[in-house]
mmCIF file of C-alpha atoms in Angstrom:
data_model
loop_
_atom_site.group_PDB
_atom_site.id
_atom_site.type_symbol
_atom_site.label_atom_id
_atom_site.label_comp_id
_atom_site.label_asym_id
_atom_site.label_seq_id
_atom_site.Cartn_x
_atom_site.Cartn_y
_atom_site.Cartn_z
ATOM 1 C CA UNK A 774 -51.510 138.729 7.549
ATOM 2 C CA UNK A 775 -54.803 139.950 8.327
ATOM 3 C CA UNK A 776 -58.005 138.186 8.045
ATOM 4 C CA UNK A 777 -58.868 138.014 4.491
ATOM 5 C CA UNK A 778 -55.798 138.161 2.982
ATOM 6 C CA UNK A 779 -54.786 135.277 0.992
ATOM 7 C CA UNK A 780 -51.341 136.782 0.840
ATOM 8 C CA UNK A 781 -49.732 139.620 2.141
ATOM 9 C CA UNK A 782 -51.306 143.010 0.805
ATOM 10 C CA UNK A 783 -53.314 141.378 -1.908
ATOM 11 C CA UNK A 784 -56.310 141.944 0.142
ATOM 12 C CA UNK A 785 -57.726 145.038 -2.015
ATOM 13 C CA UNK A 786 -57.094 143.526 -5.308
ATOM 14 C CA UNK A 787 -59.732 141.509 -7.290
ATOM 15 C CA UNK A 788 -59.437 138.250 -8.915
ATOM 16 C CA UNK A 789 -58.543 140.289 -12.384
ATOM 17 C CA UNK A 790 -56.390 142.386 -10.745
ATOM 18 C CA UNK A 791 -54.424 139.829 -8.952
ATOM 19 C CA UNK A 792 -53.811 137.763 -12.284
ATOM 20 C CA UNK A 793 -52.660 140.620 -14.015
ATOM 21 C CA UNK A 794 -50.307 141.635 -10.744
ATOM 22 C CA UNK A 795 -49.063 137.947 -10.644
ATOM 23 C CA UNK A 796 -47.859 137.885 -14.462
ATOM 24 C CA UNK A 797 -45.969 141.283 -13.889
ATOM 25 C CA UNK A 798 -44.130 139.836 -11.385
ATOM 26 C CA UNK A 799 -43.228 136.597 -13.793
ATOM 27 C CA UNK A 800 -42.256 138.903 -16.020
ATOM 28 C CA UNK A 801 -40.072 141.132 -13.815
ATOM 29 C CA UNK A 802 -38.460 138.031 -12.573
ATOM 30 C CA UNK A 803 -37.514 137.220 -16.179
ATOM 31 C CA UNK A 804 -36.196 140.298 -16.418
ATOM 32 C CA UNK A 805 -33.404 139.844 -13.548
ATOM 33 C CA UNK A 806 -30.296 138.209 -13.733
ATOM 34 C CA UNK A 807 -30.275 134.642 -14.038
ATOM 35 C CA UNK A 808 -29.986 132.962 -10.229
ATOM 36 C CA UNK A 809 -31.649 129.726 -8.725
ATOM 37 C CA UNK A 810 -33.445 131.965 -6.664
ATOM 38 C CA UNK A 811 -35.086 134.171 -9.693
ATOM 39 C CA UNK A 812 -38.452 132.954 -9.188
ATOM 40 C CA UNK A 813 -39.501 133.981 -5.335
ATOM 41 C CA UNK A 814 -41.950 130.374 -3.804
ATOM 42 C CA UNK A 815 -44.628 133.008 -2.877
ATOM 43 C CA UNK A 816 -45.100 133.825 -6.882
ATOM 44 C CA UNK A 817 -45.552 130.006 -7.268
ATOM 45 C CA UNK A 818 -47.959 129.706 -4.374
ATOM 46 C CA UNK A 819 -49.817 131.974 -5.649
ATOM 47 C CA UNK A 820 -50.660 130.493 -8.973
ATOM 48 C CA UNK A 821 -51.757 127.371 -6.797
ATOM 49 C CA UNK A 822 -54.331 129.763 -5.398
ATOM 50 C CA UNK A 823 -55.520 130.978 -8.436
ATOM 51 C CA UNK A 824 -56.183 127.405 -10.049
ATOM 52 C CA UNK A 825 -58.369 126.927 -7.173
ATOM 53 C CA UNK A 826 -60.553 129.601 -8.506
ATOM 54 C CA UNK A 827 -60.293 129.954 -12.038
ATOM 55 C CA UNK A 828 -62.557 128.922 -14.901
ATOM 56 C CA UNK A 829 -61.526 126.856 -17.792
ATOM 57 C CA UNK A 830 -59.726 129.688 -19.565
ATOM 58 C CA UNK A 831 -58.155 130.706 -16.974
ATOM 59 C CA UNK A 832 -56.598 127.502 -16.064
ATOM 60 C CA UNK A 833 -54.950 127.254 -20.096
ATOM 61 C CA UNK A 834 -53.799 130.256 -19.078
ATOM 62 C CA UNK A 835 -52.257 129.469 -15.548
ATOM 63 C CA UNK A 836 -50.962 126.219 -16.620
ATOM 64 C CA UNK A 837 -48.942 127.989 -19.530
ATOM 65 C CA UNK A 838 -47.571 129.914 -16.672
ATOM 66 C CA UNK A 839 -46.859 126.687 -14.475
ATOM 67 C CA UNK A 840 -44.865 125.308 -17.465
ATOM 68 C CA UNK A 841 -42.358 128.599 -18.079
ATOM 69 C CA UNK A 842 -41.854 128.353 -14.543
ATOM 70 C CA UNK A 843 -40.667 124.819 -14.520
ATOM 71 C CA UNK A 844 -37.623 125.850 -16.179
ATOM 72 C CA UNK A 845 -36.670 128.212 -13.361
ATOM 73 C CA UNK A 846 -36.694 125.127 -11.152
ATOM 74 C CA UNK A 847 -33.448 123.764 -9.346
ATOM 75 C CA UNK A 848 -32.382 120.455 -7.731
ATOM 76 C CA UNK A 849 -29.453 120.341 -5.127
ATOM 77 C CA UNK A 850 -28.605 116.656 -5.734
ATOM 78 C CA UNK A 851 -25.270 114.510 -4.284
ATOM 79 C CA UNK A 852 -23.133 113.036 -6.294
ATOM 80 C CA UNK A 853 -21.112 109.798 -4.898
ATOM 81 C CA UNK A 854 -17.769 109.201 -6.383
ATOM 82 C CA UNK A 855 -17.201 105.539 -5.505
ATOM 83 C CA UNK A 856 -13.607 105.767 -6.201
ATOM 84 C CA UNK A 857 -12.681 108.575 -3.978
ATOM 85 C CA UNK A 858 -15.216 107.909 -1.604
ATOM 86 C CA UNK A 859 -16.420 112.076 -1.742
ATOM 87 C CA UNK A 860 -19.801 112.739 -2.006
ATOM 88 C CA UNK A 861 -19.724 116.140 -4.125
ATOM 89 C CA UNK A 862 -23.152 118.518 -4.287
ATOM 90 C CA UNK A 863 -24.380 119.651 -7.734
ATOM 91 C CA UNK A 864 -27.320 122.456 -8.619
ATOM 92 C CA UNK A 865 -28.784 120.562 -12.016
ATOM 93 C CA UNK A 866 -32.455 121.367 -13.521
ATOM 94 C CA UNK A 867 -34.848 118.524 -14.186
ATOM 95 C CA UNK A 868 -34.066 118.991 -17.752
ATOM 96 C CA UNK A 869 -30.561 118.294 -17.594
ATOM 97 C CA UNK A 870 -29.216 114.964 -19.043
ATOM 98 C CA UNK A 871 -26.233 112.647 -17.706
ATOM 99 C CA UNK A 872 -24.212 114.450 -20.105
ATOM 100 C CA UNK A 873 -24.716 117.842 -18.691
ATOM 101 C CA UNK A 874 -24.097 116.323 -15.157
ATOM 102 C CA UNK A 875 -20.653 115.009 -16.733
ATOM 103 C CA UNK A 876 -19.803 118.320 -17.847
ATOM 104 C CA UNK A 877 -20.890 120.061 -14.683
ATOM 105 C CA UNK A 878 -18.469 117.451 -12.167
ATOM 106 C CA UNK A 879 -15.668 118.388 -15.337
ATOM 107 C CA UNK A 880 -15.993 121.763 -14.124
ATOM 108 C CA UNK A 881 -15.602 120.943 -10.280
ATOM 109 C CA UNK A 882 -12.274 119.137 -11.733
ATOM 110 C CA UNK A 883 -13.553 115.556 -11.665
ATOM 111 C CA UNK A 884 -13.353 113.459 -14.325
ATOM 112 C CA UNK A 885 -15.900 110.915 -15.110
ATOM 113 C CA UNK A 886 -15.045 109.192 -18.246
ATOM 114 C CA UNK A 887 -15.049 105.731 -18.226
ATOM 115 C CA UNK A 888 -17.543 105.648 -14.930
ATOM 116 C CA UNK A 889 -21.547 104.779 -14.933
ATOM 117 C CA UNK A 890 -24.035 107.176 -13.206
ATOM 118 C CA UNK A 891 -26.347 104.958 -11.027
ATOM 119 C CA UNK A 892 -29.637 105.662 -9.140
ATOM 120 C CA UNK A 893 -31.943 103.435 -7.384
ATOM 121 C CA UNK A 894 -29.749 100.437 -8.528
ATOM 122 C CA UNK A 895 -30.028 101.331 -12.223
ATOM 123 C CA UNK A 896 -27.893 102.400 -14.942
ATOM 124 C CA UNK A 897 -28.633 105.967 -16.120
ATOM 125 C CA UNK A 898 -28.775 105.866 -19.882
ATOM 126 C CA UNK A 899 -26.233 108.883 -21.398
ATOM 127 C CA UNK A 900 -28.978 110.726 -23.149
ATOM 128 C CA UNK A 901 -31.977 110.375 -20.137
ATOM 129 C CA UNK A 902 -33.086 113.347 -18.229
ATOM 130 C CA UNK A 903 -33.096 113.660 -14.885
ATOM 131 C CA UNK A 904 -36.778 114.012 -15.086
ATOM 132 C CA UNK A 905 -36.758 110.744 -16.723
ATOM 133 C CA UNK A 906 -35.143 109.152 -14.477
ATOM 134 C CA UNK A 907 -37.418 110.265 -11.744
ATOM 135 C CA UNK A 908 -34.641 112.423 -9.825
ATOM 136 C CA UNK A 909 -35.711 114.863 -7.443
ATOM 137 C CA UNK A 910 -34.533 117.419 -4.687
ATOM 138 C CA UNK A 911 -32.056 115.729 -3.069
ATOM 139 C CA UNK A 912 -31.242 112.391 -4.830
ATOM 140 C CA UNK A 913 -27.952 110.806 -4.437
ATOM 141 C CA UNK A 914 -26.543 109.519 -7.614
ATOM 142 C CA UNK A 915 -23.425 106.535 -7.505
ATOM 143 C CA UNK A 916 -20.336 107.162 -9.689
ATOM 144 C CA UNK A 917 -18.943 103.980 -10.664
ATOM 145 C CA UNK A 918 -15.681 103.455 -12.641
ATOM 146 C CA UNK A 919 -16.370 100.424 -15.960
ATOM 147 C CA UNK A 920 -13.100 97.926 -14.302
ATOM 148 C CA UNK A 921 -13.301 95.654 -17.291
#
């Protein structure tokens, strides 16, 4: 990077221009196939450097952007089955409820009917996001079996 460059070969463009270059590439990134890595990190630091400058308008606008974004985001979280004593990785979105996770170790060929999803010593409710539940990159979740 040169001096004056916030990023590499935006140094010519104006504030206008680099909005307008910033939502084609959202857009084009929409466009590709589906992948955890669909939205590149230097598209989302670059909306941090635009909230730093924009007026009022322009942050409704940026923050509309922020939010479509969030669904492009990925967690690599850990998974440990109790039982087997296997600690088994999972990609999930913040979105995604204990349901979904149940359906995702299904597909890895692990059943977890009958078992409780803990985190942070606490029950995870069947229907709570992981958002809720204040998951994040890299969490490790307990699979326990209900011996009753």
């Amino acid at each position: 990077m040169e001096p004056g460059e916030l990023f590499p070969g935006m140094r010519s463009m104006q504030r206008g221009n680099w909005e307008k270059q910033v939502w084609q590439d959202f857009l084009s990134c929409l466009q590709q196939p589906a992948s955890s890595e669909a939205v590149p990190a230097l598209l989302v630091s670059q909306l941090d450097a635009l909230l730093c400058h924009a007026g009022p308008a322009e942050l409704e606008r940026m923050d509309t952007l922020r939010r479509s974004l969030s669904r492009w985001k990925r967690y690599h979280i850990k998974v440990h089955l109790a039982d087997e004593d296997l600690m088994m990785p999972l990609t999930v979105r913040p979105r995604d409820t204990v349901m979904d996770l149940r359906a995702l170790l299904v597909r890895e060929g692990i059943t977890s009917w009958k078992k409780t999803f803990y985190y942070n010593s606490r029950q995870l409710e069947e229907h709570e996001t992981l958002k809720e539940a204040n998951i994040q990159n890299g969490s490790v979740l307990l699979l326990v079996s209900n011996n009753r």
